[in-house]
PDB file of C-alpha atoms and ligand atoms in Angstrom:
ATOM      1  CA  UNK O   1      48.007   0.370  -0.718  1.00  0.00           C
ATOM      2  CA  UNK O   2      46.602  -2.662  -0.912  1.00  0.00           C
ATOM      3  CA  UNK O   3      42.442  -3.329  -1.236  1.00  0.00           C
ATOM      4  CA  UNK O   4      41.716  -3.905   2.775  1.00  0.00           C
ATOM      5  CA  UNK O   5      38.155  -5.382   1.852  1.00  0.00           C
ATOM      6  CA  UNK O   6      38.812  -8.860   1.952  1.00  0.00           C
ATOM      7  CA  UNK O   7      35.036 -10.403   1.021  1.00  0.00           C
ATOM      8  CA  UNK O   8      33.675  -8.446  -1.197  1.00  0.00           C
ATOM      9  CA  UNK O   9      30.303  -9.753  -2.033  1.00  0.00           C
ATOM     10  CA  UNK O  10      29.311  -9.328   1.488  1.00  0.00           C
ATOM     11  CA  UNK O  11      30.766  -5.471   1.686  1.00  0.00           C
ATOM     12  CA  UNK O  12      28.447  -4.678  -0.683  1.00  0.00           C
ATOM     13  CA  UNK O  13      25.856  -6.750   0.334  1.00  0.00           C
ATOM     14  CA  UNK O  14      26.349  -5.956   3.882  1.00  0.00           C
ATOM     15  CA  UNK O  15      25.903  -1.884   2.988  1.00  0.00           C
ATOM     16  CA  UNK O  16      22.751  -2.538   1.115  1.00  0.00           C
ATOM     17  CA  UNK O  17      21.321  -3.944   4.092  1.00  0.00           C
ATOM     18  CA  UNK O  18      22.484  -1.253   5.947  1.00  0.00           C
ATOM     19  CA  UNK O  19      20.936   1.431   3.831  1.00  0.00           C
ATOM     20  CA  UNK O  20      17.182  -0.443   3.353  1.00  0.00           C
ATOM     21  CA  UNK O  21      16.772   0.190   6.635  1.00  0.00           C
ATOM     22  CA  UNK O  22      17.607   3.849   7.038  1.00  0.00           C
ATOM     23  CA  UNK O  23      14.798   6.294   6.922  1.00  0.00           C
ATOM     24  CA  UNK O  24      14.391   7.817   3.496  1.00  0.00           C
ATOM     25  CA  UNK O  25      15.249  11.480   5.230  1.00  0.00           C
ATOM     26  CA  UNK O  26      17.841  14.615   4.949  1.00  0.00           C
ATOM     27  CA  UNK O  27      18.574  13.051   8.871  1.00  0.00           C
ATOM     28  CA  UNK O  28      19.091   9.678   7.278  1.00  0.00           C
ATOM     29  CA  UNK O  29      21.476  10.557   4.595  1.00  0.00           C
ATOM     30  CA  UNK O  30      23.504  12.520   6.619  1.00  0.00           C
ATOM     31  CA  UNK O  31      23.379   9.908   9.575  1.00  0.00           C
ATOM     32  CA  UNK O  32      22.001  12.298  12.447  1.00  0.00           C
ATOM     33  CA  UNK O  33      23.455  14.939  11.061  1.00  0.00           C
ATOM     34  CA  UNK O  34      20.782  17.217   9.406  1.00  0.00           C
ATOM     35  CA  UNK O  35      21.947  20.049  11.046  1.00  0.00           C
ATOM     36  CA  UNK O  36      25.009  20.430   8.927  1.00  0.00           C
ATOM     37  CA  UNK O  37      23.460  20.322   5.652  1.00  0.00           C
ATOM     38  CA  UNK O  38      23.133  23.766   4.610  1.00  0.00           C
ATOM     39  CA  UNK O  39      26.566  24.644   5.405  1.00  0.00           C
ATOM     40  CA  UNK O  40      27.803  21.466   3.024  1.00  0.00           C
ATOM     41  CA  UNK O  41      25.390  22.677   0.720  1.00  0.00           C
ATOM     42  CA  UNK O  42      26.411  26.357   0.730  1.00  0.00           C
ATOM     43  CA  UNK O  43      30.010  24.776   1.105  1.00  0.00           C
ATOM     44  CA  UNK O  44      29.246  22.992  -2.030  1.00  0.00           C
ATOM     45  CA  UNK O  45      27.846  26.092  -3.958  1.00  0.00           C
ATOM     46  CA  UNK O  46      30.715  27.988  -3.671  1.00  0.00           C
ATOM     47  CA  UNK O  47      32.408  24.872  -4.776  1.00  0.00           C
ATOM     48  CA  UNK O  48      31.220  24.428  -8.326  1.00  0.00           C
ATOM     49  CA  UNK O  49      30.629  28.080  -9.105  1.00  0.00           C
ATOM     50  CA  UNK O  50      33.946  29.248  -9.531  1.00  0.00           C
ATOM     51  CA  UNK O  51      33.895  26.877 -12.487  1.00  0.00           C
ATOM     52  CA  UNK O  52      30.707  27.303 -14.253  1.00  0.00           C
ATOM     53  CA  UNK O  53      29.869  29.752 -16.895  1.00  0.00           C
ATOM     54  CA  UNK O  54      31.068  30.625 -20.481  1.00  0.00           C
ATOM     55  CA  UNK O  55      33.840  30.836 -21.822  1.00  0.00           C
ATOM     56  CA  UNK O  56      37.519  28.601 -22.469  1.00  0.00           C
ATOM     57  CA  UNK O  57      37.698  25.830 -19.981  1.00  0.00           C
ATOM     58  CA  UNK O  58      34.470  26.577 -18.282  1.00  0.00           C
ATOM     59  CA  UNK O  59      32.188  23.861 -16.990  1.00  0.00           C
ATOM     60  CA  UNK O  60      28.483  23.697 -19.214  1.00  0.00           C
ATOM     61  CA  UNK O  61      25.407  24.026 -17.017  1.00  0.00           C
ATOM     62  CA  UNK O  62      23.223  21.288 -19.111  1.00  0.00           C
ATOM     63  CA  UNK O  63      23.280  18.231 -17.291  1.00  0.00           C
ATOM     64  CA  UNK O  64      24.790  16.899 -13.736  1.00  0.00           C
ATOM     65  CA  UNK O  65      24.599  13.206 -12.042  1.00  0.00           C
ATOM     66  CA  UNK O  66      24.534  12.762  -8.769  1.00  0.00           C
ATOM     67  CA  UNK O  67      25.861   9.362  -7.675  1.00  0.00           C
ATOM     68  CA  UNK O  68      24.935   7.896  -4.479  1.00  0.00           C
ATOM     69  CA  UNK O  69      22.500  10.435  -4.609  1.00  0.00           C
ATOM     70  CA  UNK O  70      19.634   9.016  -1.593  1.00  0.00           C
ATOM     71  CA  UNK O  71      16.754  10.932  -1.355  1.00  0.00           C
ATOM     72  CA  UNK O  72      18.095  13.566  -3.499  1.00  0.00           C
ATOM     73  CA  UNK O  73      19.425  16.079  -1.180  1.00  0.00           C
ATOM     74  CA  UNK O  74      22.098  17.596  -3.152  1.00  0.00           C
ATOM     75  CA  UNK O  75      19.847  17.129  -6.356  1.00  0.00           C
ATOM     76  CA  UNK O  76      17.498  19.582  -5.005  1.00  0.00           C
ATOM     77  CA  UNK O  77      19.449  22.320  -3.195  1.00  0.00           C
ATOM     78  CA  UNK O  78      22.921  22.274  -5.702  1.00  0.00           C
ATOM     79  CA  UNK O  79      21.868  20.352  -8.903  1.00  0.00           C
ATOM     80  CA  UNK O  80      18.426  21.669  -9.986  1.00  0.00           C
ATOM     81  CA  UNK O  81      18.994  24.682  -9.207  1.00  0.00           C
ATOM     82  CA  UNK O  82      22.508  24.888 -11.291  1.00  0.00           C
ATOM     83  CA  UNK O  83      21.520  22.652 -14.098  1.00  0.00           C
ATOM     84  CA  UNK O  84      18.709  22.057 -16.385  1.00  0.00           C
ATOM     85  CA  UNK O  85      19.052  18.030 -16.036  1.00  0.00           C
ATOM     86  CA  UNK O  86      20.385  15.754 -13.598  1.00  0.00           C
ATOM     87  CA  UNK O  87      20.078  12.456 -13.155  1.00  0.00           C
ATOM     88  CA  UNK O  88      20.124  10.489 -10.009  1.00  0.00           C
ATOM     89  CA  UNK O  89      22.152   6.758  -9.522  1.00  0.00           C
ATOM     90  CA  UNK O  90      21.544   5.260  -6.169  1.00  0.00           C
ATOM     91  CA  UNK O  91      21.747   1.240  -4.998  1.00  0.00           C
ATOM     92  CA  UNK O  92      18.921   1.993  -2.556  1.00  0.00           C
ATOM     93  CA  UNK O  93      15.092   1.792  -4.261  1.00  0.00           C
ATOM     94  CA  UNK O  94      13.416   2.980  -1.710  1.00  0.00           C
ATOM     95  CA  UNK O  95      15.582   6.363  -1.815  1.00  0.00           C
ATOM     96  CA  UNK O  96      14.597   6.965  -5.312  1.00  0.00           C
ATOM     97  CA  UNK O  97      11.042   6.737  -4.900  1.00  0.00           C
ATOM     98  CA  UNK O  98      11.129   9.108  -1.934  1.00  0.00           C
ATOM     99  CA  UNK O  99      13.171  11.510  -4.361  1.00  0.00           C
ATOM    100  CA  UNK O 100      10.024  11.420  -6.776  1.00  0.00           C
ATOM    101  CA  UNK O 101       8.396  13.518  -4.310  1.00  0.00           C
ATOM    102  CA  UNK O 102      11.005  15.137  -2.062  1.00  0.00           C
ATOM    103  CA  UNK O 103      12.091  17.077  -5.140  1.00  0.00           C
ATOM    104  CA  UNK O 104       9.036  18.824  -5.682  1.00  0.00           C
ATOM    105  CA  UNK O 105       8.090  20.412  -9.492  1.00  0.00           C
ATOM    106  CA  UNK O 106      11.482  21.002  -9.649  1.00  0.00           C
ATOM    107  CA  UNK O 107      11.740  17.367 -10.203  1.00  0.00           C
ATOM    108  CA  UNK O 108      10.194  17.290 -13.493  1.00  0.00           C
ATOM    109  CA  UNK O 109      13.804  18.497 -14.755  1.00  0.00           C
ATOM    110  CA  UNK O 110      15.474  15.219 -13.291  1.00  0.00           C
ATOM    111  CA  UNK O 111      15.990  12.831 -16.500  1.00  0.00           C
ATOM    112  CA  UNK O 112      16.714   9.566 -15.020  1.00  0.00           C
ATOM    113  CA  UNK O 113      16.209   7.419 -11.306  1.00  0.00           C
ATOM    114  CA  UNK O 114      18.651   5.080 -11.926  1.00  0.00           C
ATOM    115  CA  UNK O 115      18.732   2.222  -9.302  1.00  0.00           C
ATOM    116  CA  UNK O 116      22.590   0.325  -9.292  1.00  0.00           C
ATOM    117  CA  UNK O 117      25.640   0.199  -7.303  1.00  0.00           C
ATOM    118  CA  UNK O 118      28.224   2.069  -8.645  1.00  0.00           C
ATOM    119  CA  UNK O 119      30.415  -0.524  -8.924  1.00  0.00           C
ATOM    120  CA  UNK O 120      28.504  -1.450 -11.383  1.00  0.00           C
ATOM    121  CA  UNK O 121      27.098   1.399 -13.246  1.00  0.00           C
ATOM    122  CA  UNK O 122      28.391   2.918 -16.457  1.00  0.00           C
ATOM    123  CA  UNK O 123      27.411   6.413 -16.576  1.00  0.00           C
ATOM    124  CA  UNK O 124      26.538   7.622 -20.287  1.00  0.00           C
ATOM    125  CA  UNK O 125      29.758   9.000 -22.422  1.00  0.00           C
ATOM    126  CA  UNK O 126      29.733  12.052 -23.332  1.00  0.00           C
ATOM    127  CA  UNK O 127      26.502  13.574 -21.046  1.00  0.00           C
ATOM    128  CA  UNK O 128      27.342  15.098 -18.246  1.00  0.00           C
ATOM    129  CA  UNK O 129      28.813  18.337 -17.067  1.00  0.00           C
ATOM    130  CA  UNK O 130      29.116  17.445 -13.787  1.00  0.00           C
ATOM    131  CA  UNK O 131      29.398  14.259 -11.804  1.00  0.00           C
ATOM    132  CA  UNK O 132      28.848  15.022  -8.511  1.00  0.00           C
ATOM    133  CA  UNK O 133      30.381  11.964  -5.983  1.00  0.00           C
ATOM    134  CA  UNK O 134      29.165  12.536  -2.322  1.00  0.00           C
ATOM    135  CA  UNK O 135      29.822  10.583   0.936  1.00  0.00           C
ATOM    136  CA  UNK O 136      29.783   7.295  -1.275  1.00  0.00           C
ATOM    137  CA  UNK O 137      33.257   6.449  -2.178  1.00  0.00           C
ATOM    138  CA  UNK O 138      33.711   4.658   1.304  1.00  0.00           C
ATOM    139  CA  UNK O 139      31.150   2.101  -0.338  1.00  0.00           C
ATOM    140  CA  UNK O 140      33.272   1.182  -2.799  1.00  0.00           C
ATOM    141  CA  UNK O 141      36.551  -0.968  -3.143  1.00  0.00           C
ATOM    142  CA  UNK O 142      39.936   0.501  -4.254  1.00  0.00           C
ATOM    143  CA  UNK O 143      39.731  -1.256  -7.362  1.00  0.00           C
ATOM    144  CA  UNK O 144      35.860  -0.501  -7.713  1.00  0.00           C
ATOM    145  CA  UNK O 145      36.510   3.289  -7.348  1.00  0.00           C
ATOM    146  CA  UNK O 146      39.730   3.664  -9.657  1.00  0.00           C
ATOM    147  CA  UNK O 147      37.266   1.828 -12.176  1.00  0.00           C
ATOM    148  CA  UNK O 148      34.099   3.615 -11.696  1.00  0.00           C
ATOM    149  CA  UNK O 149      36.297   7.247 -11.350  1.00  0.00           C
ATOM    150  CA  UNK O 150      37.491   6.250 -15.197  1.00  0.00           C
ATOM    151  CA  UNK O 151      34.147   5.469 -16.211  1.00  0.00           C
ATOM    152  CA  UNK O 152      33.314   8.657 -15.045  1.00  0.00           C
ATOM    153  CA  UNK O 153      36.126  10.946 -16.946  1.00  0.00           C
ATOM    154  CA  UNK O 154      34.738   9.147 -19.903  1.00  0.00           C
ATOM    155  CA  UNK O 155      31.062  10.495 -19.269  1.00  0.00           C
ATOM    156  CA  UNK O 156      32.123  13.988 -18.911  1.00  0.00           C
ATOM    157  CA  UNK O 157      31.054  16.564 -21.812  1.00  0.00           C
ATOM    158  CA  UNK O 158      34.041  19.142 -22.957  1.00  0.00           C
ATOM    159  CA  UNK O 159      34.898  21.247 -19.913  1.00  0.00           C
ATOM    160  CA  UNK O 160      33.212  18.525 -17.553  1.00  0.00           C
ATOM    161  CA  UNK O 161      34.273  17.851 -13.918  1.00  0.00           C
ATOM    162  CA  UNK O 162      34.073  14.941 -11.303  1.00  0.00           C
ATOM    163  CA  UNK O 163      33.534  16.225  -7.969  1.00  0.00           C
ATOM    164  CA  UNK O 164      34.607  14.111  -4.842  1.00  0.00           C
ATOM    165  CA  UNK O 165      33.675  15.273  -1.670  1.00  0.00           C
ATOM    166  CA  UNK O 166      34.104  12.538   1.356  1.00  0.00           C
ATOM    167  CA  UNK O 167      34.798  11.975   4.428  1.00  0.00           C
ATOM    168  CA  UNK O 168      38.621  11.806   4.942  1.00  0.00           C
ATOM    169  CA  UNK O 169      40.717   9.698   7.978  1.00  0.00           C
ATOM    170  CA  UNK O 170      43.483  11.612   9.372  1.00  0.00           C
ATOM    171  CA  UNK O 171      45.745   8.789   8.582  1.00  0.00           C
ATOM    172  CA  UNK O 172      45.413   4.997   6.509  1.00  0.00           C
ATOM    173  CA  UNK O 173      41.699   3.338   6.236  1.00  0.00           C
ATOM    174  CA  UNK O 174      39.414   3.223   8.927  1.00  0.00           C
ATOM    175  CA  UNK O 175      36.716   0.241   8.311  1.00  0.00           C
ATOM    176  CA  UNK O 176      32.977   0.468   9.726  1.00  0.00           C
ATOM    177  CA  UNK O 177      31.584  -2.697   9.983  1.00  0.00           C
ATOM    178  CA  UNK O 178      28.369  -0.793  11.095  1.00  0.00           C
ATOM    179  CA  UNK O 179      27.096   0.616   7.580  1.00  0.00           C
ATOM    180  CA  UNK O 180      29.978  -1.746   5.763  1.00  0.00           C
ATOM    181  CA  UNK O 181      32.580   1.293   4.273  1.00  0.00           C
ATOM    182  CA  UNK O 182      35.835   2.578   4.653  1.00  0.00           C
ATOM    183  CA  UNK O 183      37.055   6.195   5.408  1.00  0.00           C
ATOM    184  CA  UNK O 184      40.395   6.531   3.333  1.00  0.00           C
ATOM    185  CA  UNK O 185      42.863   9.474   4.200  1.00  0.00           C
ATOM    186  CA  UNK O 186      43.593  11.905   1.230  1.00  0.00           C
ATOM    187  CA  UNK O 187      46.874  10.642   0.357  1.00  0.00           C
ATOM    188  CA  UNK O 188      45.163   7.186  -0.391  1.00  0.00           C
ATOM    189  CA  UNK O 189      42.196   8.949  -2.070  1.00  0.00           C
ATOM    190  CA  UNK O 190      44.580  10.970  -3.873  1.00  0.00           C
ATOM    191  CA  UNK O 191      46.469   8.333  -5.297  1.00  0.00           C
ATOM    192  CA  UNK O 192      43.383   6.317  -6.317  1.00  0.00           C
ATOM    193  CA  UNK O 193      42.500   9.490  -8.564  1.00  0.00           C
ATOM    194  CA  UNK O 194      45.903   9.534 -10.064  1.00  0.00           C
ATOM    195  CA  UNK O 195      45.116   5.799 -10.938  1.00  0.00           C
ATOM    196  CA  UNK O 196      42.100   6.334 -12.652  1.00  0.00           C
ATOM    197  CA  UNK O 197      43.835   8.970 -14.952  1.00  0.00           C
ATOM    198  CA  UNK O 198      42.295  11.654 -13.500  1.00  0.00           C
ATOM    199  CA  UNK O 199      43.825  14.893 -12.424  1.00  0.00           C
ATOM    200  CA  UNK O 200      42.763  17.505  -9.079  1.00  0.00           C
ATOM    201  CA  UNK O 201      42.240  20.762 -10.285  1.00  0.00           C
ATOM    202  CA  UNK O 202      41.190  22.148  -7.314  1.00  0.00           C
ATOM    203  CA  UNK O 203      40.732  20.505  -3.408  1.00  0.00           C
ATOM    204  CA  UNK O 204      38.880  22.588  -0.498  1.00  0.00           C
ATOM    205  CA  UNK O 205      38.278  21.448   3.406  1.00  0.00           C
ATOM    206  CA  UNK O 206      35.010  22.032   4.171  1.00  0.00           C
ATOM    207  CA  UNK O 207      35.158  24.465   6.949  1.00  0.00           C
ATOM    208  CA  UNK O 208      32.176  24.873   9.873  1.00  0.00           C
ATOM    209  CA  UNK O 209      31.409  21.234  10.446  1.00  0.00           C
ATOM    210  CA  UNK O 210      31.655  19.462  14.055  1.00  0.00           C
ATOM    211  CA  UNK O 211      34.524  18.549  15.542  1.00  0.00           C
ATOM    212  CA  UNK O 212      33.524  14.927  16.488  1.00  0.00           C
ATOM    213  CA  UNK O 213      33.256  14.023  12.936  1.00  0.00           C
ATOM    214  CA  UNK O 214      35.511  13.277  10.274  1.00  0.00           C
ATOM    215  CA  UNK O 215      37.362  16.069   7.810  1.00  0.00           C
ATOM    216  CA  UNK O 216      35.386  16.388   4.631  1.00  0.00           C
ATOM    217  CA  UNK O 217      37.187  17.501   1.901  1.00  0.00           C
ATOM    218  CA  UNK O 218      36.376  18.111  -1.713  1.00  0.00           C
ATOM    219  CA  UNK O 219      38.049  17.885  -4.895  1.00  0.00           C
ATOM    220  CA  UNK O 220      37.620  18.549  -8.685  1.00  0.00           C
ATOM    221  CA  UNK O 221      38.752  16.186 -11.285  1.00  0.00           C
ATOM    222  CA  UNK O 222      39.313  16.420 -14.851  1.00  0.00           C
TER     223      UNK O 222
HETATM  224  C1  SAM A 301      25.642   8.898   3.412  1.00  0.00           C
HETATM  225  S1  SAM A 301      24.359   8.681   2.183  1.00  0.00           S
HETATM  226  C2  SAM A 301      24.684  10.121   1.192  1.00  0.00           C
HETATM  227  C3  SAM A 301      23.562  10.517   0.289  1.00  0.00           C
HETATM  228  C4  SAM A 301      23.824  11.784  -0.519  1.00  0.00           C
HETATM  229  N1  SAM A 301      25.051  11.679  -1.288  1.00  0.00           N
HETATM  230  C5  SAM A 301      23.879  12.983   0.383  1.00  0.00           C
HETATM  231  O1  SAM A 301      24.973  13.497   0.633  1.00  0.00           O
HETATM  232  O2  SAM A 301      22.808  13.413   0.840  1.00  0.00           O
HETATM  233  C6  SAM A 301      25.046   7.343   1.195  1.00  0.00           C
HETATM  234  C7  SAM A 301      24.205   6.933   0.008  1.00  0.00           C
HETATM  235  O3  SAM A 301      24.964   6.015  -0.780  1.00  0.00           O
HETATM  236  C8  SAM A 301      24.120   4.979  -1.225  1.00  0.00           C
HETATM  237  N2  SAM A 301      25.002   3.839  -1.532  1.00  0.00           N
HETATM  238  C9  SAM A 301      25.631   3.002  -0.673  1.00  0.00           C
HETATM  239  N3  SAM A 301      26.390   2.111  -1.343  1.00  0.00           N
HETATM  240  C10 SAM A 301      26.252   2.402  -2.652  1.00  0.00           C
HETATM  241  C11 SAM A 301      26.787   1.850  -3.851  1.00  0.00           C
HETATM  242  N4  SAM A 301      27.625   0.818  -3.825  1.00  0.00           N
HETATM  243  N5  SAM A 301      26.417   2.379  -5.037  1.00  0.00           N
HETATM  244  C12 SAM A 301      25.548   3.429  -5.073  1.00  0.00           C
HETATM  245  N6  SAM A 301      25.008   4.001  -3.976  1.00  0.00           N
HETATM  246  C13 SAM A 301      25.367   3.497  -2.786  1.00  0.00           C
HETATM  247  C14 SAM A 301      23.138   4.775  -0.108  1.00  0.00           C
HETATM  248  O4  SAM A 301      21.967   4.122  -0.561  1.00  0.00           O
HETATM  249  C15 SAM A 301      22.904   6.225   0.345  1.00  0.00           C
HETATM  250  O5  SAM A 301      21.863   6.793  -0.392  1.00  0.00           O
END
């Protein structure tokens, strides 16, 4: 498939926009949808823990990064709890301040707010356990997410996983010109993993959400 975003300065810019003026909330991140947050996070839980713990090809517990993070909302219900570190990368300033003092003492653990567009950022080889992706990859560009996807195998420590868990179409790329993304089916997403080099070692449907919205599924990458 070819990359449908035709200007891509003002996709980007466009979604930054978009996101400065969005309350810095669990109901903004999840765009009216705060209701459903404990089953994605309980969802999410159940996720990750079938791979963490000691042992041959076991995932470490030292240190997660939460990309397109917001206000932290997965950072403080999955993350802190799981991990002694995790850092936080978001494009949106105003999100990361909030986080400062939405995550509570628990915070203190967090190592680094880092403020950049993923399409830009290069995550730190070699530090993380766990890069947790969540309802951002629609913000990025084929060609930005097969990049930033590599960037990411390359920051994972031995045993280390990339999670991806999005939104999915039932079929091709559905644009929204309202917050400036793209919903991509899992075929397309699929394929965009296999061209960063990256390989699914385990994909779940999240299960209990509303019909009206879009199938959220998640998947593990090594
Ligand atoms: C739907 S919210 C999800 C927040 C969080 N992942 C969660 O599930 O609670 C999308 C987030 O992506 C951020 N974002 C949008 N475009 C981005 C980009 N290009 N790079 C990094 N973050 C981006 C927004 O600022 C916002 O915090």
């Amino acid at each position: 498939m070819g990359d449908i975003v035709e200007d891509k300065a003002s996709f980007y810019s466009n979604a930054e926009g978009y996101w400065k003026d969005v309350p810095p909330t669990v109901d903004g991140m999840l765009g009216g949808y705060s209701s459903i947050s404990s089953i994605d996070i309980n969802g999410s839980k159940a996720f990750l823990k079938r791979f963490l713990g000691d042992g041959e090809g076991k995932t470490g517990t030292g240190c997660a990064l939460d990309c397109g993070a917001g206000i932290g909302r997965i950072t403080k219900r999955l993350l802190l709890p799981l991990f002694q570190t995790v850092d936080l990368v978001d494009v949106t300033q105003e999100f990361l301040e909030k986080a400062k003092s939405y995550l509570g003492d628990e915070g203190k653990r967090v190592g680094n707010y880092i403020c950049c567009g993923l399409q830009d950022f290069v995550p730190e080889a070699r530090r993380y356990d766990v890069i947790w992706i969540q309802w951002v990859i629609g913000h990025l560009t084929d060609d930005h997410l097969v990049d930033f996807l590599h960037r990411c195998q390359k920051a994972l420590r031995p045993g280390g996983l990339v999670v991806v868990k999005d939104n999915v179409s039932y079929e091709g790329v559905i644009p929204d010109e309202v917050d400036s993304s793209v919903c991509r089916d899992l075929g397309i997403v699929r394929s965009l993993v296999a061209r960063a080099g990256l390989r699914i070692v385990h994909e779940e449907q999240q299960m209990n959400l509303p019909k009206e919205i879009y199938q959220v599924h998640t998947l593990a990458l090594r």
